Coordinates of C-alpha atoms in Angstrom, one line a residue:
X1 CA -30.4 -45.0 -18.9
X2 CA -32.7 -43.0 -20.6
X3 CA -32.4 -40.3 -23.6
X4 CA -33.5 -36.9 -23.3
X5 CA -36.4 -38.3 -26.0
X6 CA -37.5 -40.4 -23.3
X7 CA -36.5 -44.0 -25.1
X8 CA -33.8 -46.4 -23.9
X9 CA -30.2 -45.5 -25.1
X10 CA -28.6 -49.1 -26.5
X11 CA -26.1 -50.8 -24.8
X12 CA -23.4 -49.9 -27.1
X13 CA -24.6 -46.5 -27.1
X14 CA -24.7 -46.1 -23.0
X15 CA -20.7 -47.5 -23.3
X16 CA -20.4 -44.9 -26.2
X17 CA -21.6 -41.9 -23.8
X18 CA -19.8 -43.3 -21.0
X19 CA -15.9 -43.0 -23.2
X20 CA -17.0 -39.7 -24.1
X21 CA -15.4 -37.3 -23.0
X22 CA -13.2 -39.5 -20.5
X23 CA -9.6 -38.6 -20.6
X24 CA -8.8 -42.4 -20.6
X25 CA -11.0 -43.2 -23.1
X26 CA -8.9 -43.4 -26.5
X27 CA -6.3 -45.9 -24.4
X28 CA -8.6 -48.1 -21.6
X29 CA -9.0 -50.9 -24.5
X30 CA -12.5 -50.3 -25.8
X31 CA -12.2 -48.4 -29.2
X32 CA -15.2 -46.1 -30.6
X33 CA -16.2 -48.0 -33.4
X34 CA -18.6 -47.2 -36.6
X35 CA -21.6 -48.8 -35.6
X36 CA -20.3 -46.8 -31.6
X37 CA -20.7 -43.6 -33.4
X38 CA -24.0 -44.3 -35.6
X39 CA -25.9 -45.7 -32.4
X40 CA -25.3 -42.7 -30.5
X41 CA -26.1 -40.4 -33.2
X42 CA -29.4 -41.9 -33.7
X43 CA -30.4 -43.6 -30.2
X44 CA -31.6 -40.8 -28.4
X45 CA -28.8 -38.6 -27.0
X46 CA -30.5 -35.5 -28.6
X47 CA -29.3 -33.1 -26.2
X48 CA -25.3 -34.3 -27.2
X49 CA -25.5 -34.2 -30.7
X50 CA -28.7 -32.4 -31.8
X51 CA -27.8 -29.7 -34.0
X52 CA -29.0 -26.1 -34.2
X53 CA -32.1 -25.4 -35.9
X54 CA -31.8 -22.7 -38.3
X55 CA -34.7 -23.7 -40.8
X56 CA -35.8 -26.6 -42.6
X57 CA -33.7 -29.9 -42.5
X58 CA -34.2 -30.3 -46.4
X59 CA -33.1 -26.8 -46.5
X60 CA -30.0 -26.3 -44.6
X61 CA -26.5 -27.8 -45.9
X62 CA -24.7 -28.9 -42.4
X63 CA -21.1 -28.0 -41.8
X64 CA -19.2 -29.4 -38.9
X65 CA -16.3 -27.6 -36.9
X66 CA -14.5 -29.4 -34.6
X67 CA -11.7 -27.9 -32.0
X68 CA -9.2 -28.4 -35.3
X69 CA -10.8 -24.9 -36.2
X70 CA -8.5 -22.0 -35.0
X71 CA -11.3 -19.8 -33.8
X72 CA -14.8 -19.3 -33.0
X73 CA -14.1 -15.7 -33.5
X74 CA -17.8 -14.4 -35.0
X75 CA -16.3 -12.3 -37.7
X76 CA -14.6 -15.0 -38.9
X77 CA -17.5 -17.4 -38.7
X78 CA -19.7 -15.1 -40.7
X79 CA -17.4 -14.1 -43.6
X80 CA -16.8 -18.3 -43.5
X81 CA -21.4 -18.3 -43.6
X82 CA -21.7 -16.1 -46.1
X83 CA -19.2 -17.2 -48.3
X84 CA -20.5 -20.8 -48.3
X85 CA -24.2 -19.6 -48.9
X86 CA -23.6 -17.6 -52.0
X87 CA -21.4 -20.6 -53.9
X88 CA -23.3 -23.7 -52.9
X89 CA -26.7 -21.6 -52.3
X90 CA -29.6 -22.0 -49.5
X91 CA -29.1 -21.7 -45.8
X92 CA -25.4 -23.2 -44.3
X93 CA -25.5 -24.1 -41.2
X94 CA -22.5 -24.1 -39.0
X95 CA -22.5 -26.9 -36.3
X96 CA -20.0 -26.8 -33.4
X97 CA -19.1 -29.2 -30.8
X98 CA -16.8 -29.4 -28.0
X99 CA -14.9 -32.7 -29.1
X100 CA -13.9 -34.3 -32.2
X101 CA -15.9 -37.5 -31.2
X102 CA -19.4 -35.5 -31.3
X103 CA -18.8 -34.0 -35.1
X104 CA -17.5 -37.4 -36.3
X105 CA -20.4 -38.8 -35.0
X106 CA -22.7 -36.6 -36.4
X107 CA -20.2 -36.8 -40.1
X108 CA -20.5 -40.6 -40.3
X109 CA -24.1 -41.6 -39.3
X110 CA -24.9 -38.2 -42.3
X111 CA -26.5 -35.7 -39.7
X112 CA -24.2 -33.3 -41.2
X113 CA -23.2 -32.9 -44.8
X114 CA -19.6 -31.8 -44.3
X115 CA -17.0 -31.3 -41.5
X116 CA -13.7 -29.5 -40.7
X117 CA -11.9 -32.2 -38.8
X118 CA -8.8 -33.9 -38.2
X119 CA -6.5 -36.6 -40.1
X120 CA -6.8 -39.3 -37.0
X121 CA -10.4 -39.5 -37.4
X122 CA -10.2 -39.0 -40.9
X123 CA -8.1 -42.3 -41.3
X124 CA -10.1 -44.0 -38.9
X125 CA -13.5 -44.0 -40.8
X126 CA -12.3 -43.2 -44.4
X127 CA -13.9 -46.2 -45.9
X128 CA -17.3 -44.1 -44.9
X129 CA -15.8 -40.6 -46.1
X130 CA -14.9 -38.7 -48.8
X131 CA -12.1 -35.9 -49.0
X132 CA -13.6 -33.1 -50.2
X133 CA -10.6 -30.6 -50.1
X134 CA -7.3 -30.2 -47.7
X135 CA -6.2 -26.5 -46.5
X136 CA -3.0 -25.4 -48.1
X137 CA -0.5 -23.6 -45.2
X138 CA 2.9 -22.3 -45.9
X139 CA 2.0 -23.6 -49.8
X140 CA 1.8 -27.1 -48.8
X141 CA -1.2 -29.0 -47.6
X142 CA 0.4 -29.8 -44.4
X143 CA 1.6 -29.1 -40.8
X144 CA 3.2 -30.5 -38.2
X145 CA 3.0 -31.1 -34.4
X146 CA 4.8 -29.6 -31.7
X147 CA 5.8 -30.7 -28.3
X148 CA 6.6 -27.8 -26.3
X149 CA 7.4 -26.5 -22.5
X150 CA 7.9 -23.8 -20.6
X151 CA 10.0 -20.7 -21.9
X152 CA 12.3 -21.2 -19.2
X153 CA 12.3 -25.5 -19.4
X154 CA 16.0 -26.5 -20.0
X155 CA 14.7 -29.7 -21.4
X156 CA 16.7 -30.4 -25.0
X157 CA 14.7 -33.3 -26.3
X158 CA 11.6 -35.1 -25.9
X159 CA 13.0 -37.3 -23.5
X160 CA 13.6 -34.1 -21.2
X161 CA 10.1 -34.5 -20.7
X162 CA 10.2 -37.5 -18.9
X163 CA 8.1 -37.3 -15.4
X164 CA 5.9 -34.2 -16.9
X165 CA 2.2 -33.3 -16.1
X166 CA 1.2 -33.3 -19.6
X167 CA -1.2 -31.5 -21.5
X168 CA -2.9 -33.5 -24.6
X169 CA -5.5 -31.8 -26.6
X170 CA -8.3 -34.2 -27.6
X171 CA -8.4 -38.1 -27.9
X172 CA -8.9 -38.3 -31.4
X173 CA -6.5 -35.3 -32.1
X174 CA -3.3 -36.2 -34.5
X175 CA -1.4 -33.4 -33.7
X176 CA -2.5 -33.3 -30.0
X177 CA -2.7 -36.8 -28.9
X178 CA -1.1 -39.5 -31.1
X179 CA 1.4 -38.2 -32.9
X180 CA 3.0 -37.9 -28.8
X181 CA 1.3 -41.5 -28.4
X182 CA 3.5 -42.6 -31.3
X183 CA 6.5 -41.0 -30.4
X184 CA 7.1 -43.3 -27.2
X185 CA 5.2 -46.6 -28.4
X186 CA 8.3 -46.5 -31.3
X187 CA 10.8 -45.6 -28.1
X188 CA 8.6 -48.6 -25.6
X189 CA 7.4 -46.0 -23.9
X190 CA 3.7 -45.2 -22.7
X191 CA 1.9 -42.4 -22.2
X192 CA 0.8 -43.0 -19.0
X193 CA 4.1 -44.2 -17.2
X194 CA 6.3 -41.6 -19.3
X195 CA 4.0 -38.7 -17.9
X196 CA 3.8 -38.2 -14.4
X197 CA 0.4 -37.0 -15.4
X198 CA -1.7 -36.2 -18.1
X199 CA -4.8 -35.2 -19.5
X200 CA -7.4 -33.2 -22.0
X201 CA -7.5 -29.4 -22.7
X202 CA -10.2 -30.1 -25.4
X203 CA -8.5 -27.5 -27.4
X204 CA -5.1 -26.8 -29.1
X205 CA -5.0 -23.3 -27.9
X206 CA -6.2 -24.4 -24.4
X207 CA -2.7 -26.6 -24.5
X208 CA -0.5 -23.9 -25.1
X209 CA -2.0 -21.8 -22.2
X210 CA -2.3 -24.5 -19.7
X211 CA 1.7 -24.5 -20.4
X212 CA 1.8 -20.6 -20.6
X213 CA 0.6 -20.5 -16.6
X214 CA 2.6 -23.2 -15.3
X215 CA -0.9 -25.7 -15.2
X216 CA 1.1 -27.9 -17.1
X217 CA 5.3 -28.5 -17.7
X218 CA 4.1 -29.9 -21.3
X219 CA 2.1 -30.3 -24.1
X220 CA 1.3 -31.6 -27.3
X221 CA 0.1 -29.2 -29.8
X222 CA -1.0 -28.1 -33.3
X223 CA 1.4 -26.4 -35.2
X224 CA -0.2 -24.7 -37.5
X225 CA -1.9 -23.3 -34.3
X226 CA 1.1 -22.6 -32.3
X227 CA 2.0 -20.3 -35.5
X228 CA -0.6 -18.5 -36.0
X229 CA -1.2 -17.8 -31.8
X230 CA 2.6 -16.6 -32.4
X231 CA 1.2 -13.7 -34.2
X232 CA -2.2 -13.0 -32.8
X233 CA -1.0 -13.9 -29.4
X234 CA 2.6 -13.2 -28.5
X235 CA 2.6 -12.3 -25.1
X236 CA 1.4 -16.0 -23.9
X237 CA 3.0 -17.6 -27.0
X238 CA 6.5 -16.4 -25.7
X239 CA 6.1 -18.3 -22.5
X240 CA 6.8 -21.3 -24.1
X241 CA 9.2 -22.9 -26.3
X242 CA 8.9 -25.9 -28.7
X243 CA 11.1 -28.3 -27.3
X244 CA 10.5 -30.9 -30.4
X245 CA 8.5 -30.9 -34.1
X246 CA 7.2 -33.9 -36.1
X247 CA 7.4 -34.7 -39.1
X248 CA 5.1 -32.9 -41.9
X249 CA 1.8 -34.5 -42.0
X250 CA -1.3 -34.4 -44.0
X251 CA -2.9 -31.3 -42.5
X252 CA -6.7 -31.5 -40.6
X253 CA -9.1 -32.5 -44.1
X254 CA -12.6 -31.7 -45.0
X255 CA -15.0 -34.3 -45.3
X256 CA -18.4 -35.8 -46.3
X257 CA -20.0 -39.3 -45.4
X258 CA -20.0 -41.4 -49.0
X259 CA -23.9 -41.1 -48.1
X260 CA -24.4 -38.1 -49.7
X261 CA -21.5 -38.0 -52.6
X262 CA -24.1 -37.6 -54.8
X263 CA -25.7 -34.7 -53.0
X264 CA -24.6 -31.7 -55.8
X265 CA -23.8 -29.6 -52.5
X266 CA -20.9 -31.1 -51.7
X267 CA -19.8 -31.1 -54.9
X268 CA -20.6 -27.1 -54.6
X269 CA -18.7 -26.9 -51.7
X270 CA -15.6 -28.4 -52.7
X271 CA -15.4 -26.3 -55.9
X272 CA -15.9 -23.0 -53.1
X273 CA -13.3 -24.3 -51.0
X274 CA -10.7 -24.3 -53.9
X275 CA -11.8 -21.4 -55.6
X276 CA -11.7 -19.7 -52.6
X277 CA -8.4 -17.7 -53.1
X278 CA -10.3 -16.0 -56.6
X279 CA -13.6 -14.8 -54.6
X280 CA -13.4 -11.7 -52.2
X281 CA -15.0 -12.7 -49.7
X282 CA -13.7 -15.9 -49.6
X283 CA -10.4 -14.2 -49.3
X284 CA -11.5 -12.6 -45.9
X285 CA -11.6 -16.3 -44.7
X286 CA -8.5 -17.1 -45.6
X287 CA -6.5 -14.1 -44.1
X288 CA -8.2 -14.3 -40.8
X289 CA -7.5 -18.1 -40.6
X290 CA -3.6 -17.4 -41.8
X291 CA -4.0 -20.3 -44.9
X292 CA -3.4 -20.0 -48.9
X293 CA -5.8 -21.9 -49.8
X294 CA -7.7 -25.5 -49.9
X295 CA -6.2 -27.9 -52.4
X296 CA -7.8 -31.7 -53.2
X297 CA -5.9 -34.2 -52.0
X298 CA -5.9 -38.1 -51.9
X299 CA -6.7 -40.8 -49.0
X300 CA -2.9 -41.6 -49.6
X301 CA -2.3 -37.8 -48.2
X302 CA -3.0 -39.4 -44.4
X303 CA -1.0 -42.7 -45.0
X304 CA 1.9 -41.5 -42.4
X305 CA -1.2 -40.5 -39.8
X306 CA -2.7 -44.0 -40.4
X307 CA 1.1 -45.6 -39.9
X308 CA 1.1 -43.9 -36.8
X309 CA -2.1 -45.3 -35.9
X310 CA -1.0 -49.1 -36.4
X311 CA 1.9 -48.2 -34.5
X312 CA 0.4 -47.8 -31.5
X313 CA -2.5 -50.3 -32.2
X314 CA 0.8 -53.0 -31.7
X315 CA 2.0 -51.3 -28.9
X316 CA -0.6 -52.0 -27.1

């Protein structure tokens, strides 16, 4: 197989491109390791995870938004620029990819300098990352996820959902993947024998719309999502009904690779991200993506996201 830079991808980086993106990847028994995520990131998949030239390497500071962001609304994302540039200074450059999998690659291996992402990942490679700062919602830093249905489902529990097509968000979603996948390993159940069917949206609001138009009977969802779409959304929000919530977790962090905790930007950006509420501009950001704030928080912030994890490591 070769890159789009003409030179042999590795071994472990042709198995890396083959999982992603597969719907059956986070649960056919080969997990996406570190040294997974590095290789690809550096072995010649260019056209994957290069990101978009705006200037000089040296120059721009690199910030990662994965499907965890509630919109790529452009108002939004250049309030969220702008703000950035004046308090850590230089060009910011804002790097989006389609999957959580392609932003934590490009996060660990320190192609990017900072990323929005989610706690699963997080807990996954947090001896190679550092917690820069946590979005407050509600006043707390944290949100839940929701299973929900149909407007008109009768189900009363998550059990009602037994025998579904099921929509899941992203493989290396908490909200939209394992917090469901835990769910049934504690009842010794699995995904793919509980659901008649499942698979990816890529996307927490595509979740709630494949259940909005009858594509699915279910799905697992961001809360914090679900909310907000409530208001910005009604009409297709309305169609469905949360059938079950979890408990309050540690909400989607952002992160930098230990690689560059010295790099004085980061430390820049994490004093913009909690001073954001006292800046103008920086409270445009904050109203159009429905949050108080960004707080700093500690690894021990994800430890119920990471018990989840080993949960359904010994399920199996």
């Amino acid at each position: 197989m070769i890159g789009s830079t003409g030179h042999p991808l590795a071994p472990v980086g042709r198995r890396f491109l083959r999982n992603l993106g597969n719907p059956h990847r986070a649960t056919d028994g080969v997990p996406i390791t570190r040294r997974d995520l590095i290789t690809a990131a550096v072995s010649g998949a260019a056209t994957l995870f290069a990101p978009v030239v705006l200037g000089s390497e040296e120059e721009s500071f690199k910030f990662g938004l994965t499907p965890v962001f509630l919109s790529n609304d452009l108002e939004l994302l250049g309030h969220l620029r702008s703000y950035l540039s004046a308090r850590i200074g230089g060009r910011i450059e804002l790097v989006t990819r389609r999957t959580y999998q392609e932003i934590t690659a490009l996060l660990v291996s320190g192609q990017i300098q900072s990323a929005w992402i989610c706690g699963y990942p997080y807990v996954q490679f947090k001896a190679d990352l550092d917690l820069v700062a946590t979005p407050v919602w509600h006043g707390k830093p944290l949100y839940q996820s929701y299973l929900i249905a149909s407007a008109d489902r009768k189900a009363d529990d998550w059990a009602g959902l037994k025998g579904d097509v099921h929509a899941f968000s992203d493989p290396d979603s908490n909200s939209g993947f394992l917090v469901t996948r835990a769910l049934l390993a504690e009842n010794r159940q699995l995904a793919g024998s509980f659901f008649a069917r499942s698979f990816f949206t890529y996307g927490h609001r595509n979740v709630i719309r494949a259940v909005a138009s009858g594509l699915t009977q279910s799905g697992s969802v961001d809360g914090y999502v679900y909310e907000v779409m409530r208001e910005t959304e009604p009409d297709l929000v309305k169609q469905t009904r949360i059938v079950r919530k979890s408990e309050w977790l540690g909400f989607p962090p952002i992160a930098s690779p230990k690689s560059v905790a010295n790099d004085r930007r980061v430390r820049a950006l994490q004093q913009a991200l909690i001073s954001m509420q006292d800046d103008a501009e920086g409270r445009k950001v904050l109203a159009l993506l429905r949050l108080d704030g960004f707080a700093a928080t500690s690894p021990s912030h994800f430890d119920a996201i990471a018990a989840k994890v080993e949960t359904v490591r010994q399920s199996g």
